[in-house]
mmCIF file of C-alpha atoms in Angstrom:
data_model
loop_
_atom_site.group_PDB
_atom_site.id
_atom_site.type_symbol
_atom_site.label_atom_id
_atom_site.label_comp_id
_atom_site.label_asym_id
_atom_site.label_seq_id
_atom_site.Cartn_x
_atom_site.Cartn_y
_atom_site.Cartn_z
ATOM 1 C CA MET O 1 -0.062 0.073 -0.049
ATOM 2 C CA ILE O 2 1.211 3.536 -1.153
ATOM 3 C CA ASP O 3 0.318 5.939 1.977
ATOM 4 C CA THR O 4 -1.347 9.001 0.770
ATOM 5 C CA GLY O 5 -0.031 11.271 3.307
ATOM 6 C CA ARG O 6 3.808 10.367 1.906
ATOM 7 C CA LEU O 7 2.310 11.330 -1.366
ATOM 8 C CA ARG O 8 0.794 14.256 -0.544
ATOM 9 C CA ILE O 9 4.382 15.674 0.652
ATOM 10 C CA LEU O 10 6.115 14.202 -2.407
ATOM 11 C CA HIS O 11 3.467 16.339 -4.643
ATOM 12 C CA GLN O 12 4.616 19.090 -2.410
ATOM 13 C CA VAL O 13 8.226 18.762 -2.927
ATOM 14 C CA SER O 14 7.290 18.502 -6.568
ATOM 15 C CA LEU O 15 5.321 22.239 -6.656
ATOM 16 C CA HIS O 16 8.417 23.831 -4.415
ATOM 17 C CA GLY O 17 11.652 22.065 -5.860
ATOM 18 C CA SER O 18 13.447 21.443 -2.613
ATOM 19 C CA PHE O 19 13.009 19.431 1.168
ATOM 20 C CA SER O 20 12.949 22.567 2.626
ATOM 21 C CA ARG O 21 10.269 24.483 0.218
ATOM 22 C CA ALA O 22 8.064 21.840 0.921
ATOM 23 C CA ALA O 23 8.510 21.734 4.589
ATOM 24 C CA THR O 24 7.858 25.419 4.990
ATOM 25 C CA ALA O 25 4.918 24.940 2.810
ATOM 26 C CA MET O 26 3.406 22.510 5.278
ATOM 27 C CA GLY O 27 4.356 23.807 8.810
ATOM 28 C CA LEU O 28 7.164 20.654 9.254
ATOM 29 C CA THR O 29 11.141 20.329 9.235
ATOM 30 C CA ALA O 30 13.274 19.727 6.127
ATOM 31 C CA SER O 31 13.925 16.270 8.113
ATOM 32 C CA ALA O 32 10.629 15.246 8.256
ATOM 33 C CA ILE O 33 10.105 15.964 4.612
ATOM 34 C CA SER O 34 13.248 13.391 3.831
ATOM 35 C CA GLN O 35 12.398 10.732 6.468
ATOM 36 C CA GLN O 36 8.617 10.057 4.330
ATOM 37 C CA VAL O 37 10.143 10.439 0.942
ATOM 38 C CA ALA O 38 12.799 8.185 1.726
ATOM 39 C CA ALA O 39 9.771 6.431 3.734
ATOM 40 C CA LEU O 40 8.054 6.703 0.168
ATOM 41 C CA GLU O 41 11.322 5.114 -1.916
ATOM 42 C CA ARG O 42 11.271 2.063 0.457
ATOM 43 C CA ASP O 43 7.519 0.871 -0.327
ATOM 44 C CA VAL O 44 7.659 1.628 -3.921
ATOM 45 C CA GLY O 45 10.794 0.014 -4.268
ATOM 46 C CA THR O 46 12.473 2.840 -6.322
ATOM 47 C CA ALA O 47 13.989 6.212 -6.069
ATOM 48 C CA VAL O 48 11.309 8.649 -6.186
ATOM 49 C CA VAL O 49 13.500 11.708 -6.172
ATOM 50 C CA ILE O 50 16.807 12.594 -7.279
ATOM 51 C CA ARG O 51 18.635 14.956 -4.254
ATOM 52 C CA THR O 52 21.255 17.704 -5.362
ATOM 53 C CA SER O 53 22.951 20.774 -3.688
ATOM 54 C CA LYS O 54 20.467 23.097 -5.759
ATOM 55 C CA GLY O 55 17.609 21.287 -4.769
ATOM 56 C CA VAL O 56 15.420 17.677 -6.610
ATOM 57 C CA THR O 57 14.295 16.480 -9.014
ATOM 58 C CA LEU O 58 11.340 13.871 -10.068
ATOM 59 C CA THR O 59 12.382 10.793 -11.659
ATOM 60 C CA ALA O 60 10.025 9.269 -13.827
ATOM 61 C CA ALA O 61 8.492 6.942 -10.697
ATOM 62 C CA GLY O 62 8.373 10.332 -9.370
ATOM 63 C CA ARG O 63 6.287 11.538 -11.628
ATOM 64 C CA LEU O 64 3.844 9.068 -12.206
ATOM 65 C CA LEU O 65 3.229 9.089 -8.155
ATOM 66 C CA VAL O 66 2.969 12.829 -8.527
ATOM 67 C CA GLU O 67 0.337 12.342 -11.320
ATOM 68 C CA ALA O 68 -1.316 10.089 -8.495
ATOM 69 C CA ALA O 69 -1.862 12.362 -5.858
ATOM 70 C CA GLU O 70 -2.989 14.750 -7.887
ATOM 71 C CA THR O 71 -5.995 12.597 -8.827
ATOM 72 C CA VAL O 72 -6.606 11.055 -5.278
ATOM 73 C CA THR O 73 -6.837 14.907 -3.641
ATOM 74 C CA ALA O 74 -8.970 16.486 -6.756
ATOM 75 C CA GLU O 75 -11.073 13.023 -5.543
ATOM 76 C CA LEU O 76 -11.317 13.606 -2.114
ATOM 77 C CA ALA O 77 -11.876 17.128 -2.681
ATOM 78 C CA ALA O 78 -14.913 16.391 -4.815
ATOM 79 C CA THR O 79 -16.081 13.847 -2.407
ATOM 80 C CA ARG O 80 -16.006 16.640 0.164
ATOM 81 C CA GLN O 81 -17.519 18.764 -1.588
ATOM 82 C CA ARG O 82 -20.608 16.179 -2.432
ATOM 83 C CA ILE O 83 -21.030 16.117 1.035
ATOM 84 C CA ASP O 84 -21.034 19.245 1.699
ATOM 85 C CA ARG O 85 -23.777 19.580 -1.110
ATOM 86 C CA LEU O 86 -25.513 16.375 1.036
ATOM 87 C CA ALA O 87 -25.460 18.271 4.684
ATOM 88 C CA GLY O 88 -25.940 22.103 3.790
ATOM 89 C CA GLY O 89 -27.464 22.433 0.508
ATOM 90 C CA ARG O 90 -25.217 25.034 -1.067
ATOM 91 C CA THR O 91 -22.987 24.048 -3.631
ATOM 92 C CA PRO O 92 -19.747 25.032 -3.214
ATOM 93 C CA LEU O 93 -18.241 26.752 -6.736
ATOM 94 C CA ARG O 94 -13.756 27.808 -6.611
ATOM 95 C CA ILE O 95 -12.717 30.175 -9.067
ATOM 96 C CA ALA O 96 -9.126 30.900 -8.956
ATOM 97 C CA THR O 97 -8.416 33.961 -11.581
ATOM 98 C CA PHE O 98 -5.343 36.675 -11.901
ATOM 99 C CA GLY O 99 -6.626 40.049 -11.891
ATOM 100 C CA SER O 100 -7.329 41.858 -15.107
ATOM 101 C CA GLY O 101 -8.413 38.158 -16.495
ATOM 102 C CA GLY O 102 -11.169 37.860 -13.746
ATOM 103 C CA ARG O 103 -11.874 42.086 -14.066
ATOM 104 C CA ALA O 104 -12.851 41.582 -17.732
ATOM 105 C CA LEU O 105 -14.672 38.149 -17.713
ATOM 106 C CA LEU O 106 -16.059 37.101 -14.625
ATOM 107 C CA PRO O 107 -18.518 39.619 -13.337
ATOM 108 C CA ASP O 108 -20.957 39.332 -16.336
ATOM 109 C CA ALA O 109 -20.403 35.249 -16.401
ATOM 110 C CA LEU O 110 -20.807 34.750 -12.899
ATOM 111 C CA THR O 111 -24.582 37.306 -12.791
ATOM 112 C CA ALA O 112 -25.731 34.865 -15.760
ATOM 113 C CA LEU O 113 -24.654 31.837 -13.926
ATOM 114 C CA LEU O 114 -26.236 32.598 -10.634
ATOM 115 C CA ALA O 115 -29.426 33.525 -12.019
ATOM 116 C CA VAL O 116 -29.556 29.603 -13.177
ATOM 117 C CA HIS O 117 -27.713 28.536 -10.212
ATOM 118 C CA PRO O 118 -28.597 30.234 -7.345
ATOM 119 C CA GLU O 119 -27.806 27.545 -5.105
ATOM 120 C CA LEU O 120 -24.263 28.654 -5.617
ATOM 121 C CA GLU O 121 -21.625 29.414 -2.728
ATOM 122 C CA LEU O 122 -18.873 31.556 -4.394
ATOM 123 C CA THR O 123 -15.071 31.655 -3.136
ATOM 124 C CA VAL O 124 -12.806 34.047 -6.410
ATOM 125 C CA LEU O 125 -9.321 33.945 -5.429
ATOM 126 C CA GLU O 126 -7.062 36.383 -6.919
ATOM 127 C CA ARG O 127 -3.574 34.556 -8.229
ATOM 128 C CA GLU O 128 -1.534 34.102 -10.896
ATOM 129 C CA PRO O 129 -1.070 30.804 -13.561
ATOM 130 C CA GLU O 130 1.613 29.434 -11.483
ATOM 131 C CA HIS O 131 -0.787 29.568 -8.836
ATOM 132 C CA SER O 132 -4.052 28.741 -9.982
ATOM 133 C CA LEU O 133 -3.028 25.395 -11.997
ATOM 134 C CA PRO O 134 -1.853 23.603 -8.934
ATOM 135 C CA LEU O 135 -5.234 24.491 -7.134
ATOM 136 C CA VAL O 136 -6.987 23.013 -10.003
ATOM 137 C CA ARG O 137 -4.537 19.788 -10.118
ATOM 138 C CA ASP O 138 -4.916 19.304 -6.793
ATOM 139 C CA GLY O 139 -8.862 20.348 -6.453
ATOM 140 C CA SER O 140 -8.546 22.858 -4.357
ATOM 141 C CA ALA O 141 -10.024 25.195 -6.801
ATOM 142 C CA ASP O 142 -13.249 24.146 -9.526
ATOM 143 C CA LEU O 143 -11.819 26.387 -12.309
ATOM 144 C CA ALA O 144 -9.137 28.595 -13.251
ATOM 145 C CA LEU O 145 -8.599 31.758 -15.231
ATOM 146 C CA THR O 146 -4.863 31.456 -16.745
ATOM 147 C CA TYR O 147 -2.904 32.442 -19.077
ATOM 148 C CA THR O 148 0.062 31.816 -21.338
ATOM 149 C CA LEU O 149 2.170 34.399 -22.763
ATOM 150 C CA GLY O 150 3.685 34.414 -26.472
ATOM 151 C CA GLU O 151 2.819 31.040 -28.057
ATOM 152 C CA PRO O 152 0.115 29.258 -26.707
ATOM 153 C CA ARG O 153 1.557 26.264 -23.819
ATOM 154 C CA PRO O 154 -0.554 22.725 -24.392
ATOM 155 C CA LEU O 155 -1.171 20.439 -21.201
ATOM 156 C CA THR O 156 1.331 18.017 -21.042
ATOM 157 C CA PRO O 157 -0.226 14.350 -22.072
ATOM 158 C CA GLY O 158 -0.400 13.362 -18.530
ATOM 159 C CA GLU O 159 -2.274 16.760 -17.848
ATOM 160 C CA GLN O 160 -4.676 16.170 -20.722
ATOM 161 C CA ARG O 161 -6.254 13.048 -19.272
ATOM 162 C CA ARG O 162 -7.278 15.183 -16.586
ATOM 163 C CA LEU O 163 -7.828 18.722 -17.260
ATOM 164 C CA ILE O 164 -9.324 20.349 -20.085
ATOM 165 C CA TRP O 165 -7.709 23.916 -21.002
ATOM 166 C CA ALA O 166 -10.378 26.047 -23.069
ATOM 167 C CA PRO O 167 -9.372 29.331 -24.909
ATOM 168 C CA LEU O 168 -11.482 32.221 -23.925
ATOM 169 C CA ALA O 169 -9.260 34.649 -25.964
ATOM 170 C CA ASP O 170 -6.327 36.732 -27.164
ATOM 171 C CA ASP O 171 -5.089 39.402 -25.216
ATOM 172 C CA PRO O 172 -2.713 41.512 -26.895
ATOM 173 C CA MET O 173 -0.503 44.070 -25.589
ATOM 174 C CA TYR O 174 -0.191 47.665 -26.726
ATOM 175 C CA ALA O 175 1.981 50.277 -26.307
ATOM 176 C CA VAL O 176 0.276 52.978 -23.988
ATOM 177 C CA LEU O 177 2.141 56.358 -24.339
ATOM 178 C CA PRO O 178 1.963 59.858 -22.522
ATOM 179 C CA ARG O 179 -0.120 61.773 -24.616
ATOM 180 C CA ARG O 180 2.411 64.356 -25.556
ATOM 181 C CA HIS O 181 4.939 61.943 -26.749
ATOM 182 C CA PRO O 182 6.467 62.528 -30.429
ATOM 183 C CA LEU O 183 4.931 58.648 -31.049
ATOM 184 C CA ALA O 184 1.405 59.345 -29.077
ATOM 185 C CA GLY O 185 -0.343 60.387 -32.481
ATOM 186 C CA ARG O 186 0.444 57.087 -33.918
ATOM 187 C CA THR O 187 -1.850 53.877 -35.080
ATOM 188 C CA ARG O 188 0.984 51.512 -35.148
ATOM 189 C CA LEU O 189 4.357 51.255 -33.613
ATOM 190 C CA ASP O 190 7.442 48.799 -34.050
ATOM 191 C CA LEU O 191 8.504 48.400 -30.491
ATOM 192 C CA SER O 192 12.137 49.185 -31.696
ATOM 193 C CA GLU O 193 11.006 52.746 -32.159
ATOM 194 C CA LEU O 194 10.434 52.742 -28.318
ATOM 195 C CA ALA O 195 14.477 51.831 -27.762
ATOM 196 C CA GLY O 196 16.017 54.735 -25.138
ATOM 197 C CA GLU O 197 12.963 55.180 -23.737
ATOM 198 C CA ARG O 198 11.719 54.695 -19.995
ATOM 199 C CA TRP O 199 10.054 52.237 -18.905
ATOM 200 C CA VAL O 200 6.843 51.354 -16.821
ATOM 201 C CA LEU O 201 6.068 47.736 -15.756
ATOM 202 C CA GLY O 202 2.765 46.792 -15.171
ATOM 203 C CA CYS O 203 3.353 43.261 -14.009
ATOM 204 C CA LEU O 204 6.308 42.018 -11.983
ATOM 205 C CA LYS O 205 5.825 38.435 -12.943
ATOM 206 C CA THR O 206 5.862 39.044 -16.801
ATOM 207 C CA GLU O 207 8.943 41.207 -16.733
ATOM 208 C CA GLU O 208 11.713 38.854 -17.635
ATOM 209 C CA HIS O 209 9.476 37.689 -20.940
ATOM 210 C CA LEU O 210 9.254 41.232 -21.975
ATOM 211 C CA ARG O 211 13.500 41.502 -21.481
ATOM 212 C CA ARG O 212 13.306 39.119 -24.128
ATOM 213 C CA TYR O 213 10.834 40.387 -26.358
ATOM 214 C CA ALA O 214 12.317 43.383 -26.385
ATOM 215 C CA ALA O 215 16.064 42.327 -26.803
ATOM 216 C CA GLY O 216 14.386 40.742 -30.251
ATOM 217 C CA VAL O 217 14.202 43.926 -31.843
ATOM 218 C CA GLY O 218 17.422 45.698 -30.250
ATOM 219 C CA VAL O 219 15.507 47.265 -27.069
ATOM 220 C CA GLU O 220 17.041 47.237 -23.581
ATOM 221 C CA LEU O 221 14.432 48.097 -21.374
ATOM 222 C CA ASP O 222 15.510 50.746 -18.679
ATOM 223 C CA VAL O 223 12.917 50.504 -16.132
ATOM 224 C CA ALA O 224 11.584 53.889 -14.051
ATOM 225 C CA ALA O 225 8.719 51.655 -11.743
ATOM 226 C CA ALA O 226 7.445 48.065 -11.851
ATOM 227 C CA THR O 227 3.962 47.653 -10.422
ATOM 228 C CA THR O 228 1.573 44.705 -9.797
ATOM 229 C CA ASP O 229 -1.083 47.232 -11.029
ATOM 230 C CA TYR O 230 -1.851 47.864 -14.891
ATOM 231 C CA PHE O 231 -4.050 50.521 -13.633
ATOM 232 C CA PHE O 232 -1.149 52.077 -11.501
ATOM 233 C CA ALA O 233 1.590 51.468 -14.225
ATOM 234 C CA GLN O 234 -1.499 53.721 -16.783
ATOM 235 C CA ALA O 235 -1.297 56.703 -14.298
ATOM 236 C CA LEU O 236 2.552 56.313 -13.673
ATOM 237 C CA VAL O 237 2.682 56.797 -17.494
ATOM 238 C CA ARG O 238 0.093 59.731 -18.023
ATOM 239 C CA ALA O 239 2.381 60.968 -15.336
ATOM 240 C CA GLY O 240 5.421 61.130 -17.078
ATOM 241 C CA VAL O 241 7.416 58.714 -15.963
ATOM 242 C CA GLY O 242 8.246 56.448 -18.345
ATOM 243 C CA VAL O 243 6.065 54.118 -21.658
ATOM 244 C CA SER O 244 4.346 50.547 -20.769
ATOM 245 C CA LEU O 245 2.887 47.848 -22.624
ATOM 246 C CA ILE O 246 -0.566 46.984 -20.919
ATOM 247 C CA PRO O 247 -2.981 43.924 -22.091
ATOM 248 C CA ARG O 248 -6.005 45.197 -23.984
ATOM 249 C CA VAL O 249 -8.216 43.902 -21.259
ATOM 250 C CA ALA O 250 -6.244 46.159 -18.802
ATOM 251 C CA LEU O 251 -6.311 49.504 -20.893
ATOM 252 C CA ALA O 252 -7.627 52.368 -19.137
ATOM 253 C CA GLU O 253 -9.908 54.977 -20.973
ATOM 254 C CA SER O 254 -7.720 58.292 -20.356
ATOM 255 C CA ALA O 255 -7.406 61.663 -22.912
ATOM 256 C CA GLU O 256 -4.036 61.872 -20.868
ATOM 257 C CA GLN O 257 -2.436 58.374 -22.380
ATOM 258 C CA ALA O 258 -2.048 57.141 -25.535
ATOM 259 C CA VAL O 259 -2.731 53.479 -26.600
ATOM 260 C CA VAL O 260 -0.690 52.110 -29.963
ATOM 261 C CA GLU O 261 -0.426 48.758 -31.309
ATOM 262 C CA LEU O 262 2.387 46.924 -31.935
ATOM 263 C CA GLY O 263 3.607 45.526 -34.866
ATOM 264 C CA PRO O 264 4.425 43.781 -37.315
ATOM 265 C CA TYR O 265 5.010 41.140 -34.068
ATOM 266 C CA ARG O 266 2.154 41.485 -31.432
ATOM 267 C CA LEU O 267 2.941 40.019 -28.182
ATOM 268 C CA VAL O 268 -0.145 38.250 -27.082
ATOM 269 C CA ARG O 269 -1.559 36.754 -23.509
ATOM 270 C CA HIS O 270 -3.615 33.911 -24.583
ATOM 271 C CA VAL O 271 -6.244 33.516 -21.823
ATOM 272 C CA ALA O 272 -8.055 30.165 -20.874
ATOM 273 C CA ALA O 273 -10.526 28.726 -18.781
ATOM 274 C CA VAL O 274 -8.584 25.655 -16.880
ATOM 275 C CA THR O 275 -11.184 22.908 -14.768
ATOM 276 C CA THR O 276 -10.566 18.681 -14.164
ATOM 277 C CA ARG O 277 -12.429 16.687 -16.762
ATOM 278 C CA ARG O 278 -14.315 15.605 -13.723
ATOM 279 C CA ALA O 279 -15.466 19.338 -12.781
ATOM 280 C CA ALA O 280 -16.432 20.217 -16.222
ATOM 281 C CA ALA O 281 -19.292 17.763 -16.109
ATOM 282 C CA LEU O 282 -21.589 19.154 -13.406
ATOM 283 C CA PRO O 283 -24.362 21.164 -15.423
ATOM 284 C CA HIS O 284 -23.132 24.944 -13.191
ATOM 285 C CA LEU O 285 -19.483 24.076 -14.880
ATOM 286 C CA VAL O 286 -21.052 23.255 -18.070
ATOM 287 C CA LEU O 287 -22.558 26.661 -18.142
ATOM 288 C CA LEU O 288 -20.216 28.478 -16.646
ATOM 289 C CA LEU O 289 -17.197 27.530 -19.723
ATOM 290 C CA LYS O 290 -20.051 28.349 -22.155
ATOM 291 C CA LEU O 291 -20.838 31.654 -20.220
ATOM 292 C CA LEU O 292 -17.003 32.294 -20.820
ATOM 293 C CA THR O 293 -16.602 30.688 -24.252
ATOM 294 C CA GLY O 294 -19.119 32.381 -25.584
ATOM 295 C CA ARG O 295 -20.690 29.005 -26.977
ATOM 296 C CA PRO O 296 -24.487 29.766 -27.127
ATOM 297 C CA GLY O 297 -26.787 26.432 -24.963
#
């Protein structure tokens, strides 16, 4: 028999990449984590992690066990949900979303959903994609709004057996300039034309990707300000602090800033909804996915 508690520990090790970080997340010691992983290896008769000075990586057997851990955890969460419905007559629906996507896509969809399913008890969590997807995998969230930058990133073969990735929208980035900027009157510009500008970043998570994108056209980002809020970033642009790249769903309406399309190459966020195949069969999730994707019926 494989101990499910040890599976859960291995899952946390895989998420955090080291015994010490997994221990911090679980409120345990690194020694206790190491001992439980070693016991799991004895249970299955093979190594499940490779230990290095920089942390740990999973072996092929370890990856299989982590996939099993996600399945077990999701099944237990689904069972807990069904028990809660029996006990209280309410149906919990937990959604994890990144901020700008949730603001643009969720309110109308949730209004329509609750009109049909008033029994739902909603919980909405603001999480970036690297945090929201694990919540869906382990059953802590029923659905996540997420995105990839650049090319769409498909699920791995193992994930495709359990998860559904439903594309929702392409969300291109636009150059946002102060109204008095010399290029403010343009309808389209190449990023290379902004070489030498100071920049305001509206999302710390995407800074590395933006730097690679800019470097591809010979632009080095000279960062004047970095925020986690696209609307604050645009306020700084209007104040003359610098220029910025802002996704379409987060563009503010203001006469004090100019919004200019980028070309010929556009940087695009590919927005999607992710849920498990099991959850996607529930009537309220079926409707929510239809509302988010704009499908009729």
